[in-house]
XYZ file of C-alpha atoms in Angstrom:
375
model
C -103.192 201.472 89.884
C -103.867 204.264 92.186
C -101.474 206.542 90.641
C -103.407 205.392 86.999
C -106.144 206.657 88.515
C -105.173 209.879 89.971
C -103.402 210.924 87.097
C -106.594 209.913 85.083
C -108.307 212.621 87.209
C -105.598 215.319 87.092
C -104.783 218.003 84.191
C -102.440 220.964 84.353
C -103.904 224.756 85.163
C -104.144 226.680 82.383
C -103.773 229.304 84.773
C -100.853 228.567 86.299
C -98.769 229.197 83.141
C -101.346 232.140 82.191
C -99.947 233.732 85.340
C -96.128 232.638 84.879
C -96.063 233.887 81.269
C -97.252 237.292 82.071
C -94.613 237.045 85.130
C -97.361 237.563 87.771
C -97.160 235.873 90.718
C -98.629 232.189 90.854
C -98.915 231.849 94.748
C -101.838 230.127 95.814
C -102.326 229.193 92.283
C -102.255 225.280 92.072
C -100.089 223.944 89.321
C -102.069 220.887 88.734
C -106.329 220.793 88.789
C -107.417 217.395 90.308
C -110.511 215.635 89.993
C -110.604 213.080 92.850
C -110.764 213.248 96.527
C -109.090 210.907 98.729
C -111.641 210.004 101.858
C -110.476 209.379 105.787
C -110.247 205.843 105.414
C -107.819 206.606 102.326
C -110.328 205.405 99.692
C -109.735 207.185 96.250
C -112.777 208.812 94.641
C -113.680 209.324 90.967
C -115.660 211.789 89.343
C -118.316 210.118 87.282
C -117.378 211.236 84.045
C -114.141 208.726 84.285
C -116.321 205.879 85.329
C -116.011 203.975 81.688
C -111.781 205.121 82.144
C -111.156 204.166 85.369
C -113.030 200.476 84.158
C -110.393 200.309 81.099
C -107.431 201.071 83.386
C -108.124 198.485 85.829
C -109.200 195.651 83.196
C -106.035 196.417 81.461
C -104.227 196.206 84.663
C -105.178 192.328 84.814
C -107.609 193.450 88.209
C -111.473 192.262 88.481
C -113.871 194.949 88.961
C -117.082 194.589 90.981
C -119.204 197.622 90.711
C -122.151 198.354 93.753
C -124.438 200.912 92.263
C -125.738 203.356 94.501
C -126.725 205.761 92.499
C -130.325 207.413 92.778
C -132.592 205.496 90.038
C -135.269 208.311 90.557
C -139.188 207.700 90.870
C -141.216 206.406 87.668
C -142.456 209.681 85.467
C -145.470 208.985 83.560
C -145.174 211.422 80.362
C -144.863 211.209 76.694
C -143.012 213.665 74.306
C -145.600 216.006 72.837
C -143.527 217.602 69.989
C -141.592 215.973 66.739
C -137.734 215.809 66.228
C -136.485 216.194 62.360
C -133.900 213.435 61.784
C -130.697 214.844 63.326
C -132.149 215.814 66.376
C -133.772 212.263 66.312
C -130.070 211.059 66.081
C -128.496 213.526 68.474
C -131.305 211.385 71.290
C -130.972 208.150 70.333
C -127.261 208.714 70.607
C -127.496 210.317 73.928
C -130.069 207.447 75.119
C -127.331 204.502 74.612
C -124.942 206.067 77.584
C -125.969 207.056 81.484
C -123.963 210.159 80.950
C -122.625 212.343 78.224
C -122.402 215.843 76.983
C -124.807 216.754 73.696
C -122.728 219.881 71.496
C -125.210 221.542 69.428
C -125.475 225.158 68.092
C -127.869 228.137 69.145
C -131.034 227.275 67.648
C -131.036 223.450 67.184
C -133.249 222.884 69.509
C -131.282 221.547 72.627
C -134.290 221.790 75.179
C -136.877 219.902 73.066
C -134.117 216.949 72.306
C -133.851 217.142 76.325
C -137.358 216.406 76.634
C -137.428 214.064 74.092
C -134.546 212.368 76.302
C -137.236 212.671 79.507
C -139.693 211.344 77.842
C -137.867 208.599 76.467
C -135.720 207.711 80.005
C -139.366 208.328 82.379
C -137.527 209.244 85.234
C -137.522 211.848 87.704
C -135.682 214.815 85.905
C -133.529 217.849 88.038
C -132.671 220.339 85.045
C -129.687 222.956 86.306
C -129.227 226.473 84.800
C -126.955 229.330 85.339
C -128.963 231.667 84.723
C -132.919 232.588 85.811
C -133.619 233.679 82.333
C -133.433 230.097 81.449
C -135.780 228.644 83.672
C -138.989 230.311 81.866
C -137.988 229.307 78.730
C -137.544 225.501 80.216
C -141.391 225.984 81.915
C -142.278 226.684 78.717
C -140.830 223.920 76.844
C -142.140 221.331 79.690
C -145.438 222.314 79.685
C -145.810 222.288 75.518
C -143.395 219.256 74.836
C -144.277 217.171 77.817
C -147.579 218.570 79.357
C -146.818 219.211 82.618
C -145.830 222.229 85.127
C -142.198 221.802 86.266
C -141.191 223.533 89.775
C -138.885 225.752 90.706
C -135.721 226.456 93.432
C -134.213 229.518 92.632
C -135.007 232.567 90.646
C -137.726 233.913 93.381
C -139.120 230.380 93.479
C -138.811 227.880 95.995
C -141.394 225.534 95.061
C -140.625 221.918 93.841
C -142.932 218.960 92.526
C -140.584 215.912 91.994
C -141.226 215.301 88.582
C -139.733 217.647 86.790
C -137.605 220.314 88.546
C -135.398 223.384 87.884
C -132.820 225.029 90.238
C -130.352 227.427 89.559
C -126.550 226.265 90.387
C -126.237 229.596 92.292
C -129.067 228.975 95.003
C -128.016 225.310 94.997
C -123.849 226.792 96.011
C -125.126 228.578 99.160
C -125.879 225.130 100.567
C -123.756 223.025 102.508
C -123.385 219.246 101.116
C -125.283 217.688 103.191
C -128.408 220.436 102.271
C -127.362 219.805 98.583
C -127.770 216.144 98.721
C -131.344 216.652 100.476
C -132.376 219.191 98.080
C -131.358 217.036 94.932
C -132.424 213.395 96.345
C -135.232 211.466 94.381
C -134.047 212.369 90.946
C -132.409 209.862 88.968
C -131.814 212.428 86.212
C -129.923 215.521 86.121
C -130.164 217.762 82.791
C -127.414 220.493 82.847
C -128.300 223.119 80.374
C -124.960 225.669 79.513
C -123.227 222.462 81.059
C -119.784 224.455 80.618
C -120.415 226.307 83.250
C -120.500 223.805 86.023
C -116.359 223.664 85.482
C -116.186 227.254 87.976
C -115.272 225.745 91.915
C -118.365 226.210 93.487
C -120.514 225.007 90.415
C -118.283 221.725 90.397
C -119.128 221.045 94.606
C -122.422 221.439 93.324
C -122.573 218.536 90.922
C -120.698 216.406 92.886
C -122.932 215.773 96.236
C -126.032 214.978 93.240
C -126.023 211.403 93.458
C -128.179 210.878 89.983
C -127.938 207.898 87.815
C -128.363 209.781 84.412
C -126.389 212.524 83.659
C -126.815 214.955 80.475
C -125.118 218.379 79.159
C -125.903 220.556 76.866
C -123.861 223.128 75.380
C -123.745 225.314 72.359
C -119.740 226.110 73.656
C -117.671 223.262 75.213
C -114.548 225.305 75.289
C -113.600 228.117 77.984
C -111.498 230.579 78.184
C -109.767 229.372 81.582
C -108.872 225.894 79.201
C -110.786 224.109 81.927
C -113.283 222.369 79.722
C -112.111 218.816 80.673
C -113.362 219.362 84.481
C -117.312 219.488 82.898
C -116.791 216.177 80.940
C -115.377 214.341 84.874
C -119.142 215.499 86.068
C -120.668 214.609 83.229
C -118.892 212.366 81.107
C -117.215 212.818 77.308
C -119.169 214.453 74.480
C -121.100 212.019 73.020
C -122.709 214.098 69.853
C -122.125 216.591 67.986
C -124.306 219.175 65.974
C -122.047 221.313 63.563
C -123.064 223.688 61.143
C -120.032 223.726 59.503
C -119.066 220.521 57.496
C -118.995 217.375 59.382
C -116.129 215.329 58.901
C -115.223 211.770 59.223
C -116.253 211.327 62.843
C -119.029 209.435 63.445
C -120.331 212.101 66.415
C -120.807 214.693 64.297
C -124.246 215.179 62.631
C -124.585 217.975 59.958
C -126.702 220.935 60.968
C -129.381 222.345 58.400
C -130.057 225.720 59.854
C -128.379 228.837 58.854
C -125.062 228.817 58.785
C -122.132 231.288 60.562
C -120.128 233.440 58.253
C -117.343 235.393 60.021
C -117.158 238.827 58.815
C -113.877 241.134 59.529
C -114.752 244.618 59.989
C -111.289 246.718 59.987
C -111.115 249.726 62.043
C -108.639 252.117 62.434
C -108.366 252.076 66.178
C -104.434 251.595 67.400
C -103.595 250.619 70.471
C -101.834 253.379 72.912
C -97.813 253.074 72.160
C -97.688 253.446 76.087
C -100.317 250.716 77.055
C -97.714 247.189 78.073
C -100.515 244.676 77.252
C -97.929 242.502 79.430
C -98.966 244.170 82.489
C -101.554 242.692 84.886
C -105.140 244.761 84.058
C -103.609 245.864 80.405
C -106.422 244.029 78.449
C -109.087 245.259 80.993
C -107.764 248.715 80.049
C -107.990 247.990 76.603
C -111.203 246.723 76.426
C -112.238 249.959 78.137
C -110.698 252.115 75.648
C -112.327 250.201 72.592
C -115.870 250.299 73.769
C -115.201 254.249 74.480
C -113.514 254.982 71.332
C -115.868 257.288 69.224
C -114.975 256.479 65.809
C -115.080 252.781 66.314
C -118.764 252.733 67.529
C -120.098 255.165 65.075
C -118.677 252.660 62.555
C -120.180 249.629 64.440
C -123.638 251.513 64.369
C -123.379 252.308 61.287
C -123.178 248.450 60.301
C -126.024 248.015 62.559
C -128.073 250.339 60.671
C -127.476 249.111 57.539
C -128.086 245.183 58.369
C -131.693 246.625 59.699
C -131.805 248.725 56.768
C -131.733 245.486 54.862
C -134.308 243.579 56.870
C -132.260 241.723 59.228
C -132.127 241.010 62.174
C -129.156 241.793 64.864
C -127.757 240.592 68.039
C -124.779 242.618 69.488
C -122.572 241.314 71.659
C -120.392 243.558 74.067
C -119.056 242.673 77.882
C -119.751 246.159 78.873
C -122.714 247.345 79.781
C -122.096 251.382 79.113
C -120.891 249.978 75.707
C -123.998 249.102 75.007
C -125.985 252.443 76.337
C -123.180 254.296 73.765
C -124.421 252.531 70.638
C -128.411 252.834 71.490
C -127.671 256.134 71.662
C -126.230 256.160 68.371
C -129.057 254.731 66.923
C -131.849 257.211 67.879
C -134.371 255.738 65.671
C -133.972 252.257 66.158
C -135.886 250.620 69.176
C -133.332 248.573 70.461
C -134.136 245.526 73.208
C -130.924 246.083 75.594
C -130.561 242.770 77.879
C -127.673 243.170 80.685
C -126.754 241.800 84.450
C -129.786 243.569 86.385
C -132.586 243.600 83.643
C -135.319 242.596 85.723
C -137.538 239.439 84.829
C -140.559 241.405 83.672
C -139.155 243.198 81.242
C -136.497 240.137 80.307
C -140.349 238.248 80.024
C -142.008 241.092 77.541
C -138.376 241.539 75.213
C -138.733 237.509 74.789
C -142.131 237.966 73.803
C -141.430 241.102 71.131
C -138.688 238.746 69.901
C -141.506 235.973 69.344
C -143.832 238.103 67.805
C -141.404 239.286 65.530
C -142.248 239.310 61.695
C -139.630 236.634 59.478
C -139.209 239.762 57.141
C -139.094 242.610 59.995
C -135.814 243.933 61.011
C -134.944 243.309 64.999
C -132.224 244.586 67.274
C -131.185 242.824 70.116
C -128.513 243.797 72.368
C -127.011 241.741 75.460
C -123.996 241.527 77.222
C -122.050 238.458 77.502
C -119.801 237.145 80.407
């Protein structure tokens, strides 16, 4: 049974054979990403999110289980939910409600932090809400105070103040702590919202989770899947996805909800860039290089503005993507007469605070440019 269970809690690297398939060196690499820890006295432990497995396996194994539940249950929260859910976000919480744990996959725009307080509201516990990034956490204030009329506190960001209620820290400020600081920090909440919940798969986000001894656990993610293949370490914290919100056609699983908002279209855009004969994309660094040479290639950007200029042209309104931040500066520059809004790693909060509000006060008709980098 033990063995069940550890292999339960094991998957392969990714990176491992990432490494061995470019022929790079895979020392120190571990072939195999586990999920449990094995204490002193030799007792095995699970993650959470394999509670409801690790039950099946050992009721199929013929065994009894008796379950002590130590888990935080939080302090009572007196609130009600403020706002109104149309009916497939109405689904997406009462199919979040009926498990402890879970992970809620919805698109940008579907309004993941008003079904979360819906989910507060509804559960009237003592809520710990976990970001990634301090550009979250005023957007969150905000949706508190409107949905559920109160102030939520802060750890993290350039605030260190905390009310119990309602909370928000950032995974970062919460990794520079030891355990034993972790599990004082997070104590006395028997909920614990993780918003861009894919992120908590990355080592020191994963310790993180761990010590947090909530009894309701909920993720939300726009993007289950990442590029390290490491997706199913975030569903061991926090449990299998429970629902789905596609805006693509839903099929014949009963998760899936259909989404009503726009719709993505993926457009091709040819260019006539080539890469170098000379550049081995086998090589360790080879796609850093290339990604280097794209975002500097001349004729490739003017092209790329050029489709920027004509979507405003039209009305419409753009975000561009680009993982470089001089990639960026290069096409602003090409577009002298458009006022872009250029978010990127070391925009301070002010000015992330007045581009969210031009983006609010946007016009549905007006044309908007938006440009951010992305990890």
């Amino acid at each position: 049974m033990s063995a069940a269970l550890r292999h339960a809690a094991t998957i392969h690297n990714p990176g491992f054979y990432e490494a061995q398939r470019a022929r790079r060196s895979t020392w120190n690499i571990p072939r195999f990403v586990q999920g449990f820890d094995v204490a002193i006295d030799h007792d095995l432990i699970m993650p959470r999110g394999l509670r409801d497995h690790a039950a099946s396996l050992i009721r199929l194994a013929g065994s009894e289980l008796t379950c002590a539940d130590e888990r935080d249950q939080g302090n009572e929260l007196n609130v009600s939910f403020l706002g109104e859910l149309d009916d497939r976000q109405a689904t997406a919480v009462d199919a979040m409600l009926a498990h402890e744990d879970g992970i809620l996959h919805a698109p940008t725009g579907s309004g993941k932090t008003v079904m979360a307080c819906a989910i507060i509201a509804e559960r009237s516990v003592s809520t710990l809400i976990l970001i990634n990034k301090t550009a979250l956490a005023s957007q969150w204030r905000e949706q508190i105070k409107t949905m559920l009329g109160i102030k939520a506190g802060q750890l993290g960001g350039g605030r260190v103040k905390t009310r119990g209620q309602v909370d928000i820290m950032l995974l970062q400020s919460l990794a520079r702590h030891s355990p034993a600081e972790i599990i004082e920090l997070t104590a006395g909440y028997g909920q614990v919202i993780v918003d861009e919940c894919h992120h908590i798969a990355a080592g020191s986000y994963e310790n993180v989770v761990s010590q947090i001894g909530a009894a309701w656990w909920l993720g939300l993610t726009a993007t289950p899947e990442r590029k390290d293949g490491l997706e199913q370490v975030t569903t061991w914290q926090l449990g299998p996805v429970r629902h789905i919100i596609t805006d693509t056609l839903p099929g014949q699983d009963n998760l899936v909800t259909p989404y009503d908002g726009p719709r993505r279209e993926l457009r091709v855009h040819e260019t006539s860039y080539r890469c170098p004969p000379d550049l081995d994309l086998a090589q360790p660094g080879a796609i850093t290089q290339l990604g280097g040479l794209l975002a500097a290639d001349t004729a490739r950007n003017h092209q790329i503005a050029a489709d920027i200029a004509a979507a405003l042209q039209a009305g419409r309104k753009c975000l561009v993507l680009s993982r470089r931040r001089d990639h960026l500066t290069a096409l602003a520059a090409l577009l002298p007469d458009t006022e872009a809004m250029i978010m990127r790693g070391g925009t301070g909060a002010k000015a992330l605070v007045e581009i969210r509000t031009r983006i609010a006060d946007t016009d549905l008709g007006d044309p908007l440019l938006v440009m951010t980098t992305v990890p």
